[in-house]
Each structure stands twice: as C-alpha cells, then as structure tokens.
XYZ file of C-alpha atoms in Angstrom:
99
model
C -309.205 -54.046 -76.298
C -306.914 -52.724 -73.503
C -308.132 -49.235 -72.407
C -305.904 -47.255 -70.361
C -307.460 -45.969 -67.042
C -308.988 -42.407 -67.376
C -306.588 -41.221 -64.556
C -303.546 -42.109 -66.651
C -304.893 -40.318 -69.554
C -305.691 -37.229 -67.576
C -302.212 -37.254 -66.062
C -300.633 -37.394 -69.551
C -302.821 -34.543 -70.748
C -302.149 -32.454 -67.801
C -298.400 -32.928 -68.230
C -298.593 -31.004 -71.503
C -300.253 -28.007 -70.220
C -298.107 -24.956 -70.493
C -296.077 -26.238 -73.333
C -295.107 -23.543 -75.886
C -294.854 -23.710 -79.666
C -294.035 -21.077 -82.302
C -295.995 -20.610 -85.670
C -294.397 -18.608 -88.397
C -296.555 -15.653 -89.539
C -296.542 -16.377 -93.319
C -299.165 -16.206 -96.134
C -299.898 -19.379 -98.136
C -300.908 -22.870 -97.117
C -300.134 -22.512 -93.467
C -297.296 -23.027 -91.182
C -293.911 -23.780 -92.638
C -290.630 -25.141 -91.169
C -288.694 -22.691 -89.151
C -285.566 -23.013 -91.235
C -287.387 -21.809 -94.354
C -288.256 -18.428 -93.067
C -285.753 -17.488 -90.217
C -286.315 -13.650 -90.587
C -290.199 -13.842 -90.290
C -292.123 -12.999 -87.129
C -293.596 -15.914 -85.086
C -296.751 -16.160 -82.959
C -295.976 -18.005 -79.748
C -298.761 -20.302 -78.481
C -299.396 -22.046 -75.237
C -301.284 -25.226 -74.737
C -303.998 -24.730 -72.109
C -305.141 -28.424 -71.990
C -307.863 -27.996 -74.590
C -306.541 -25.636 -77.413
C -303.468 -23.525 -78.283
C -304.019 -19.942 -77.054
C -301.972 -16.939 -78.052
C -299.094 -16.375 -75.638
C -296.537 -13.967 -77.179
C -294.969 -12.744 -80.243
C -291.249 -12.857 -81.438
C -289.655 -10.838 -84.239
C -287.476 -13.613 -85.798
C -286.136 -17.142 -85.208
C -283.398 -16.213 -82.767
C -285.731 -14.494 -80.523
C -288.195 -17.355 -80.783
C -285.445 -19.833 -79.681
C -284.556 -17.608 -76.622
C -288.308 -17.851 -75.669
C -288.904 -21.531 -76.287
C -285.591 -22.761 -75.061
C -284.292 -20.380 -72.260
C -281.913 -23.154 -70.860
C -279.944 -23.041 -74.192
C -279.234 -19.323 -73.862
C -277.686 -19.791 -70.473
C -274.002 -20.297 -70.459
C -272.994 -23.941 -69.574
C -272.125 -24.788 -66.080
C -268.342 -25.496 -65.703
C -267.749 -29.211 -66.054
C -265.112 -30.954 -63.910
C -261.900 -31.399 -65.761
C -261.492 -35.163 -66.505
C -258.038 -36.591 -65.714
C -255.935 -37.753 -68.697
C -255.039 -41.456 -68.585
C -251.942 -41.929 -66.577
C -249.378 -44.777 -66.836
C -250.653 -48.307 -66.067
C -250.923 -51.784 -67.151
C -254.653 -52.145 -67.885
C -255.835 -54.777 -70.212
C -256.732 -52.171 -72.807
C -253.340 -50.354 -72.801
C -250.548 -51.290 -75.095
C -247.380 -52.642 -73.341
C -244.409 -50.393 -73.464
C -242.317 -50.593 -76.687
C -238.881 -52.404 -76.223
C -235.922 -50.085 -76.278
C-alpha cells in the first residue's frame, strides 16, 4: 500500500482552512440544493481545519453568493480588444473569388 507522507496530507488539510460554505436554514431532512429555496436564509460556515464553525448569516441566495464569491460581484476588468482578421493569404483563408 502506498501511503502518502504525513507532511503532504497536512499541507492538503491546511489548504482548506478558511473555506466557506452556506447551508440553507430549512426544516426537514437537512440541507437542500440552493436552487430549491432561493429566498430562504442561509447559515454561512467556515472550515477551521477540524470542523465547520458558524461564520455568518445571509438573508437569501443573492446575498449568500456575494459573500461566498466576492470576485463575481466585481465588474470585470477591461479586456484588450482583439484585432479582427485582416486580409492575407494564410493556409486557413479562402482564396479571393474570381471577378
């Protein structure tokens, strides 16, 4: 059996510390998919390396996404404008039509 070194395992475990997740606050058999109850409040939990601990609270799915994915709520940085293909005789281009 190939066991991984303890140091590698510890590094993988420590890389997950601080990860956030949201759990819908619903009655019943437990957590459900977020798309099923978009208007329900969510408890936001943070992984501390050993267990999920309470971190925050969100009123609905939109607020939850803003907390979990802050980079998605920022406007995108302007992309450089690509140049349209100009005239040329590349192998992939069609030859000019005869007149």
